[in-house]
mmCIF file of C-alpha atoms in Angstrom:
data_model
loop_
_atom_site.group_PDB
_atom_site.id
_atom_site.type_symbol
_atom_site.label_atom_id
_atom_site.label_comp_id
_atom_site.label_asym_id
_atom_site.label_seq_id
_atom_site.Cartn_x
_atom_site.Cartn_y
_atom_site.Cartn_z
ATOM 1 C CA MET A 1 -64.172 2.959 -103.365
ATOM 2 C CA LYS A 2 -67.255 0.970 -102.476
ATOM 3 C CA ASP A 3 -67.775 0.572 -98.699
ATOM 4 C CA LYS A 4 -67.622 -3.139 -98.140
ATOM 5 C CA PHE A 5 -69.940 -2.803 -95.111
ATOM 6 C CA TYR A 6 -72.639 -0.857 -97.027
ATOM 7 C CA LYS A 7 -75.085 -3.671 -97.542
ATOM 8 C CA ARG A 8 -78.699 -3.955 -98.676
ATOM 9 C CA ILE A 9 -80.843 -5.932 -96.263
ATOM 10 C CA LEU A 10 -84.452 -7.058 -96.694
ATOM 11 C CA THR A 11 -86.512 -7.463 -93.549
ATOM 12 C CA ILE A 12 -89.806 -9.327 -93.746
ATOM 13 C CA GLN A 13 -92.331 -8.954 -90.910
ATOM 14 C CA ASP A 14 -95.627 -7.218 -90.088
ATOM 15 C CA ILE A 15 -95.904 -3.491 -89.552
ATOM 16 C CA SER A 16 -97.816 -2.126 -86.542
ATOM 17 C CA CYS A 17 -98.279 1.469 -87.450
ATOM 18 C CA VAL A 18 -98.237 2.515 -83.800
ATOM 19 C CA GLY A 19 -96.577 0.595 -81.006
ATOM 20 C CA GLN A 20 -92.786 0.453 -81.560
ATOM 21 C CA CYS A 21 -92.416 -3.174 -82.670
ATOM 22 C CA SER A 22 -91.862 -5.175 -85.846
ATOM 23 C CA LEU A 23 -91.066 -3.000 -88.900
ATOM 24 C CA THR A 24 -91.437 0.337 -87.112
ATOM 25 C CA VAL A 25 -88.521 -0.819 -84.951
ATOM 26 C CA ALA A 26 -86.541 -2.778 -87.556
ATOM 27 C CA LEU A 27 -86.372 -0.133 -90.233
ATOM 28 C CA PRO A 28 -84.931 2.723 -88.170
ATOM 29 C CA ILE A 29 -82.506 0.517 -86.223
ATOM 30 C CA LEU A 30 -81.134 -1.219 -89.319
ATOM 31 C CA SER A 31 -80.834 2.072 -91.150
ATOM 32 C CA ALA A 32 -79.037 3.591 -88.182
ATOM 33 C CA CYS A 33 -76.537 0.775 -88.370
ATOM 34 C CA GLY A 34 -75.627 1.922 -91.877
ATOM 35 C CA LEU A 35 -77.619 -0.590 -93.869
ATOM 36 C CA GLU A 36 -79.766 0.075 -96.977
ATOM 37 C CA THR A 37 -82.967 -1.388 -95.591
ATOM 38 C CA ALA A 38 -85.724 -2.719 -97.804
ATOM 39 C CA VAL A 39 -89.007 -3.912 -96.215
ATOM 40 C CA LEU A 40 -91.661 -6.453 -97.075
ATOM 41 C CA PRO A 41 -94.682 -6.118 -94.762
ATOM 42 C CA SER A 42 -96.450 -9.381 -94.107
ATOM 43 C CA ALA A 43 -99.447 -7.528 -92.654
ATOM 44 C CA VAL A 44 -100.455 -4.025 -91.687
ATOM 45 C CA LEU A 45 -101.984 -3.285 -88.266
ATOM 46 C CA SER A 46 -103.132 0.065 -86.927
ATOM 47 C CA THR A 47 -101.402 -0.850 -83.591
ATOM 48 C CA HIS A 48 -99.860 -3.918 -82.123
ATOM 49 C CA THR A 49 -102.206 -6.373 -80.339
ATOM 50 C CA ALA A 50 -101.022 -6.117 -76.761
ATOM 51 C CA GLY A 51 -103.150 -3.684 -74.826
ATOM 52 C CA PHE A 52 -104.868 -1.871 -77.692
ATOM 53 C CA ASN A 53 -108.564 -2.515 -78.486
ATOM 54 C CA GLY A 54 -110.234 -2.479 -81.830
ATOM 55 C CA TYR A 55 -107.077 -2.476 -83.920
ATOM 56 C CA THR A 56 -107.336 -2.894 -87.679
ATOM 57 C CA PHE A 57 -105.522 -5.751 -89.484
ATOM 58 C CA ARG A 58 -104.869 -6.396 -93.172
ATOM 59 C CA ASP A 59 -103.174 -9.570 -94.263
ATOM 60 C CA LEU A 60 -100.701 -9.069 -97.126
ATOM 61 C CA THR A 61 -99.908 -12.675 -97.858
ATOM 62 C CA GLU A 62 -101.211 -12.590 -101.423
ATOM 63 C CA ASP A 63 -99.139 -9.487 -102.192
ATOM 64 C CA ILE A 64 -95.854 -11.187 -101.416
ATOM 65 C CA PRO A 65 -95.412 -13.199 -104.606
ATOM 66 C CA ASP A 66 -96.133 -10.158 -106.866
ATOM 67 C CA ILE A 67 -93.657 -7.985 -104.942
ATOM 68 C CA ALA A 68 -91.020 -10.655 -105.152
ATOM 69 C CA GLU A 69 -91.598 -11.146 -108.880
ATOM 70 C CA HIS A 70 -91.269 -7.428 -109.491
ATOM 71 C CA TRP A 71 -87.934 -7.379 -107.700
ATOM 72 C CA ARG A 72 -86.721 -10.291 -109.840
ATOM 73 C CA SER A 73 -87.752 -8.491 -113.014
ATOM 74 C CA GLU A 74 -85.831 -5.439 -111.901
ATOM 75 C CA GLY A 75 -82.712 -7.445 -110.958
ATOM 76 C CA ILE A 76 -82.995 -6.464 -107.298
ATOM 77 C CA SER A 77 -81.174 -8.657 -104.840
ATOM 78 C CA PHE A 78 -80.059 -8.479 -101.203
ATOM 79 C CA ASP A 79 -76.969 -9.064 -99.109
ATOM 80 C CA SER A 80 -79.119 -10.310 -96.229
ATOM 81 C CA VAL A 81 -82.660 -11.326 -95.374
ATOM 82 C CA TYR A 82 -83.928 -10.941 -91.812
ATOM 83 C CA THR A 83 -87.335 -12.274 -90.866
ATOM 84 C CA GLY A 84 -89.480 -11.489 -87.857
ATOM 85 C CA TYR A 85 -93.173 -12.327 -87.187
ATOM 86 C CA LEU A 86 -94.694 -14.209 -90.077
ATOM 87 C CA GLY A 87 -98.423 -14.725 -89.949
ATOM 88 C CA SER A 88 -98.931 -18.122 -91.520
ATOM 89 C CA SER A 89 -97.297 -21.247 -92.952
ATOM 90 C CA LYS A 90 -97.998 -19.921 -96.473
ATOM 91 C CA GLN A 91 -95.917 -16.806 -95.689
ATOM 92 C CA ILE A 92 -93.088 -19.017 -94.493
ATOM 93 C CA GLU A 93 -93.068 -20.791 -97.826
ATOM 94 C CA TYR A 94 -92.988 -17.516 -99.717
ATOM 95 C CA VAL A 95 -90.112 -16.304 -97.559
ATOM 96 C CA LYS A 96 -88.104 -19.458 -98.236
ATOM 97 C CA GLY A 97 -88.529 -18.809 -101.952
ATOM 98 C CA ILE A 98 -87.388 -15.137 -101.598
ATOM 99 C CA ILE A 99 -84.295 -16.157 -99.657
ATOM 100 C CA SER A 100 -83.326 -18.809 -102.213
ATOM 101 C CA SER A 101 -83.940 -16.612 -105.275
ATOM 102 C CA LEU A 102 -83.216 -12.949 -104.162
ATOM 103 C CA MET A 103 -80.417 -13.231 -101.654
ATOM 104 C CA ARG A 104 -76.960 -12.799 -103.244
ATOM 105 C CA GLU A 105 -74.394 -15.518 -103.151
ATOM 106 C CA GLY A 106 -72.577 -15.379 -99.762
ATOM 107 C CA GLY A 107 -75.474 -13.520 -98.234
ATOM 108 C CA ILE A 108 -76.636 -14.038 -94.636
ATOM 109 C CA SER A 109 -80.159 -15.108 -93.645
ATOM 110 C CA ILE A 110 -81.285 -14.377 -90.065
ATOM 111 C CA VAL A 111 -84.519 -15.810 -88.669
ATOM 112 C CA ASP A 112 -86.209 -14.624 -85.526
ATOM 113 C CA PRO A 113 -88.822 -17.455 -85.175
ATOM 114 C CA ALA A 114 -91.334 -15.143 -83.420
ATOM 115 C CA MET A 115 -94.050 -17.596 -82.528
ATOM 116 C CA ALA A 116 -94.073 -18.304 -78.782
ATOM 117 C CA ASP A 117 -93.104 -17.166 -75.273
ATOM 118 C CA ASN A 118 -93.465 -18.314 -71.698
ATOM 119 C CA GLY A 119 -93.922 -21.932 -72.761
ATOM 120 C CA LYS A 120 -96.835 -21.287 -75.113
ATOM 121 C CA LEU A 121 -97.433 -20.674 -78.836
ATOM 122 C CA TYR A 122 -98.952 -17.378 -79.757
ATOM 123 C CA PRO A 123 -102.737 -17.838 -80.207
ATOM 124 C CA ALA A 124 -102.625 -17.586 -84.048
ATOM 125 C CA PHE A 125 -100.293 -20.567 -84.474
ATOM 126 C CA ASP A 126 -100.460 -24.341 -84.317
ATOM 127 C CA SER A 127 -98.234 -27.400 -84.712
ATOM 128 C CA GLU A 128 -98.266 -27.082 -88.533
ATOM 129 C CA TYR A 129 -96.852 -23.610 -88.232
ATOM 130 C CA VAL A 130 -94.087 -24.877 -85.934
ATOM 131 C CA ARG A 131 -93.163 -27.590 -88.504
ATOM 132 C CA ASN A 132 -92.898 -24.982 -91.218
ATOM 133 C CA MET A 133 -90.913 -22.623 -89.052
ATOM 134 C CA LYS A 134 -88.468 -25.472 -88.420
ATOM 135 C CA SER A 135 -87.778 -25.734 -92.129
ATOM 136 C CA LEU A 136 -87.115 -22.022 -92.360
ATOM 137 C CA ALA A 137 -85.020 -21.777 -89.172
ATOM 138 C CA PHE A 138 -82.839 -24.743 -89.844
ATOM 139 C CA SER A 139 -82.018 -23.466 -93.369
ATOM 140 C CA ALA A 140 -80.981 -20.031 -92.016
ATOM 141 C CA ASP A 141 -77.479 -18.917 -91.333
ATOM 142 C CA VAL A 142 -78.400 -17.462 -87.870
ATOM 143 C CA ILE A 143 -81.462 -17.957 -85.619
ATOM 144 C CA VAL A 144 -82.448 -15.697 -82.738
ATOM 145 C CA PRO A 145 -85.079 -17.605 -80.642
ATOM 146 C CA ASN A 146 -86.168 -17.203 -77.077
ATOM 147 C CA ILE A 147 -86.123 -20.302 -74.861
ATOM 148 C CA THR A 148 -89.740 -21.301 -75.639
ATOM 149 C CA GLU A 149 -89.160 -20.990 -79.388
ATOM 150 C CA ALA A 150 -85.884 -22.908 -79.157
ATOM 151 C CA CYS A 151 -87.587 -25.739 -77.295
ATOM 152 C CA MET A 152 -90.313 -25.992 -79.890
ATOM 153 C CA LEU A 153 -87.841 -25.978 -82.748
ATOM 154 C CA ALA A 154 -85.799 -28.745 -81.019
ATOM 155 C CA ASP A 155 -88.732 -30.800 -79.631
ATOM 156 C CA TYR A 156 -87.083 -30.254 -76.253
ATOM 157 C CA GLU A 157 -88.891 -30.047 -72.868
ATOM 158 C CA TYR A 158 -89.596 -26.446 -71.805
ATOM 159 C CA LEU A 159 -88.685 -25.689 -68.216
ATOM 160 C CA GLU A 160 -89.368 -22.422 -66.340
ATOM 161 C CA LYS A 161 -86.522 -23.165 -63.949
ATOM 162 C CA TYR A 162 -83.336 -24.332 -65.569
ATOM 163 C CA ASP A 163 -79.559 -24.360 -65.199
ATOM 164 C CA GLU A 164 -76.642 -23.921 -67.556
ATOM 165 C CA PRO A 165 -76.364 -27.619 -68.522
ATOM 166 C CA TYR A 166 -80.001 -27.478 -69.672
ATOM 167 C CA ILE A 167 -79.270 -24.467 -71.900
ATOM 168 C CA ARG A 168 -76.139 -26.044 -73.323
ATOM 169 C CA LYS A 169 -78.059 -29.248 -74.112
ATOM 170 C CA LEU A 170 -80.809 -27.233 -75.838
ATOM 171 C CA LEU A 171 -78.275 -25.402 -77.965
ATOM 172 C CA GLU A 172 -76.531 -28.641 -78.842
ATOM 173 C CA LYS A 173 -79.880 -30.197 -79.911
ATOM 174 C CA LEU A 174 -80.512 -27.207 -82.195
ATOM 175 C CA SER A 175 -77.064 -27.520 -83.633
ATOM 176 C CA GLU A 176 -77.576 -31.246 -84.337
ATOM 177 C CA LEU A 177 -80.724 -30.332 -86.276
ATOM 178 C CA GLY A 178 -78.869 -27.869 -88.490
ATOM 179 C CA ALA A 179 -78.646 -24.543 -86.752
ATOM 180 C CA SER A 180 -74.948 -23.629 -86.931
ATOM 181 C CA LYS A 181 -75.239 -20.194 -85.351
ATOM 182 C CA ILE A 182 -77.711 -19.573 -82.513
ATOM 183 C CA VAL A 183 -78.369 -16.579 -80.308
ATOM 184 C CA LEU A 184 -80.685 -17.630 -77.512
ATOM 185 C CA THR A 185 -82.285 -14.704 -75.702
ATOM 186 C CA GLY A 186 -83.720 -14.299 -72.228
ATOM 187 C CA VAL A 187 -81.314 -16.717 -70.520
ATOM 188 C CA GLY A 188 -80.763 -15.966 -66.845
ATOM 189 C CA PHE A 189 -79.002 -18.052 -64.201
ATOM 190 C CA LYS A 190 -78.923 -15.563 -61.340
ATOM 191 C CA GLU A 191 -81.493 -13.415 -59.536
ATOM 192 C CA GLY A 192 -81.676 -9.955 -61.175
ATOM 193 C CA LYS A 193 -79.644 -11.060 -64.143
ATOM 194 C CA THR A 194 -80.431 -12.293 -67.626
ATOM 195 C CA GLY A 195 -78.476 -12.611 -70.842
ATOM 196 C CA VAL A 196 -77.897 -14.291 -74.153
ATOM 197 C CA ALA A 197 -76.362 -17.720 -74.803
ATOM 198 C CA VAL A 198 -74.511 -18.126 -78.125
ATOM 199 C CA MET A 199 -73.645 -21.307 -79.960
ATOM 200 C CA GLU A 200 -71.447 -20.823 -83.020
ATOM 201 C CA ASP A 201 -70.242 -23.926 -84.878
ATOM 202 C CA GLY A 202 -70.400 -25.900 -81.657
ATOM 203 C CA VAL A 203 -68.661 -23.308 -79.465
ATOM 204 C CA TYR A 204 -70.721 -22.033 -76.487
ATOM 205 C CA SER A 205 -70.501 -18.594 -74.904
ATOM 206 C CA TYR A 206 -72.675 -16.530 -72.621
ATOM 207 C CA TYR A 207 -73.161 -12.807 -72.016
ATOM 208 C CA GLU A 208 -74.856 -11.735 -68.769
ATOM 209 C CA HIS A 209 -76.462 -8.370 -68.164
ATOM 210 C CA GLU A 210 -78.876 -6.584 -65.874
ATOM 211 C CA ARG A 211 -82.475 -7.733 -65.790
ATOM 212 C CA ILE A 212 -84.857 -4.737 -65.417
ATOM 213 C CA ALA A 213 -88.123 -5.710 -63.698
ATOM 214 C CA ASP A 214 -90.242 -3.311 -65.741
ATOM 215 C CA GLY A 215 -90.734 -5.134 -69.063
ATOM 216 C CA CYS A 216 -91.639 -3.360 -72.270
ATOM 217 C CA HIS A 217 -93.429 -4.449 -75.454
ATOM 218 C CA GLY A 218 -91.296 -4.775 -78.494
ATOM 219 C CA THR A 219 -87.955 -5.429 -76.774
ATOM 220 C CA GLY A 220 -87.485 -8.682 -78.725
ATOM 221 C CA ASP A 221 -87.739 -6.778 -82.004
ATOM 222 C CA VAL A 222 -85.346 -4.118 -80.701
ATOM 223 C CA TYR A 223 -82.876 -6.762 -79.715
ATOM 224 C CA ALA A 224 -83.050 -8.781 -82.918
ATOM 225 C CA SER A 225 -82.790 -5.696 -85.136
ATOM 226 C CA ALA A 226 -79.765 -4.325 -83.204
ATOM 227 C CA PHE A 227 -78.090 -7.709 -83.395
ATOM 228 C CA VAL A 228 -78.611 -7.922 -87.150
ATOM 229 C CA GLY A 229 -77.437 -4.369 -87.595
ATOM 230 C CA ALA A 230 -74.261 -4.995 -85.625
ATOM 231 C CA LEU A 231 -73.622 -8.304 -87.391
ATOM 232 C CA LEU A 232 -73.890 -6.795 -90.840
ATOM 233 C CA SER A 233 -71.697 -3.889 -89.767
ATOM 234 C CA GLY A 234 -68.889 -6.382 -89.492
ATOM 235 C CA LYS A 235 -68.960 -7.578 -85.928
ATOM 236 C CA ASN A 236 -68.826 -11.259 -84.971
ATOM 237 C CA ILE A 237 -71.790 -13.209 -83.553
ATOM 238 C CA TYR A 238 -70.863 -12.862 -79.862
ATOM 239 C CA ASP A 239 -69.957 -9.159 -80.086
ATOM 240 C CA SER A 240 -73.194 -8.498 -81.999
ATOM 241 C CA ALA A 241 -75.235 -10.405 -79.397
ATOM 242 C CA SER A 242 -73.646 -8.567 -76.451
ATOM 243 C CA LEU A 243 -73.910 -5.133 -78.147
ATOM 244 C CA ALA A 244 -77.608 -5.738 -78.844
ATOM 245 C CA ALA A 245 -78.166 -6.727 -75.232
ATOM 246 C CA ASP A 246 -76.476 -3.541 -73.961
ATOM 247 C CA TYR A 247 -78.507 -1.391 -76.316
ATOM 248 C CA THR A 248 -81.805 -3.060 -75.372
ATOM 249 C CA VAL A 249 -81.148 -2.698 -71.630
ATOM 250 C CA LEU A 250 -80.334 1.023 -72.213
ATOM 251 C CA CYS A 251 -83.650 1.482 -74.032
ATOM 252 C CA ILE A 252 -85.632 -0.315 -71.314
ATOM 253 C CA ARG A 253 -83.997 1.772 -68.670
ATOM 254 C CA ASN A 254 -84.814 4.901 -70.669
ATOM 255 C CA THR A 255 -88.480 3.847 -70.627
ATOM 256 C CA SER A 256 -88.843 2.393 -67.180
ATOM 257 C CA GLY A 257 -91.102 4.370 -64.850
ATOM 258 C CA ASP A 258 -93.004 6.175 -67.618
ATOM 259 C CA SER A 259 -96.481 4.702 -67.247
ATOM 260 C CA SER A 260 -97.731 6.721 -70.192
ATOM 261 C CA HIS A 261 -95.378 4.820 -72.493
ATOM 262 C CA TRP A 262 -96.645 1.351 -71.710
ATOM 263 C CA TYR A 263 -96.965 0.236 -75.358
ATOM 264 C CA GLY A 264 -93.288 0.158 -76.369
ATOM 265 C CA VAL A 265 -89.687 1.016 -75.591
ATOM 266 C CA LYS A 266 -88.081 4.365 -76.177
ATOM 267 C CA PHE A 267 -85.350 3.139 -78.521
ATOM 268 C CA GLU A 268 -84.969 6.216 -80.722
ATOM 269 C CA PRO A 269 -83.130 8.555 -78.240
ATOM 270 C CA GLU A 270 -80.472 5.796 -77.823
ATOM 271 C CA LEU A 271 -79.746 5.239 -81.448
ATOM 272 C CA SER A 272 -76.618 7.393 -81.229
ATOM 273 C CA TYR A 273 -75.227 4.827 -78.687
ATOM 274 C CA LEU A 274 -75.921 1.995 -81.102
ATOM 275 C CA ILE A 275 -74.340 3.844 -84.005
ATOM 276 C CA ALA A 276 -71.208 4.591 -82.029
ATOM 277 C CA ARG A 277 -70.874 0.979 -80.910
ATOM 278 C CA CYS A 278 -71.330 -0.350 -84.433
ATOM 279 C CA ARG A 279 -68.540 1.912 -85.643
ATOM 280 C CA GLN A 280 -66.049 0.813 -83.015
#
């Protein structure tokens, strides 16, 4: 009998060959969750861009249409499409076409609108990119933004200090604009705590967890990939969001204090935890 939870997912984002982020995180995590994982690299970098010098970069934008057309000619389709960092507005348009033509009926699209943090856009992006990301995000089944990204999508004032009514209003604004399922990351109301706020079809919930002072590169990708893996394993939105948070905290704790491992988070040794939780 065919396993109803054995699904084929396509993840579209860049690949930093060294650095434990983007596709080098998404592929092993999604596979560990029991998903047949196909990849479409939007760019190839020798390392990620935070802390490394002289990295190489190759833009693969012009390869995307040919790859997608080959898949169409072979009758290849996907149960889910999960997007991470996309390098340009042109790539966003290509991705929208892939979702509409290659995702199976009843499939789930998940968008991590990786474009900003700490109140600012990433240097490569501008207002045009934000407009295009809005069209992708608000057509997706689930979005996984941080607070900065959520504010930009909603045209909502970004505040460094906020309270729960502010977060609820932000989520309501996103819902009004078309986002029916939202997992908002990095939401903390107490000292030493952070968490995720979830809005699903107008229903708000919050999961609080420990905040570890030592941050690590790539934790957003770890979180989003674990969330997607749990969701497609059959868990609901809230349980997937909380499981991914627990897993990410475990990985950060596993890395904290190792100054030689500044460039990423040691997520691989904790994959057995993620696998076990997904099977519960």
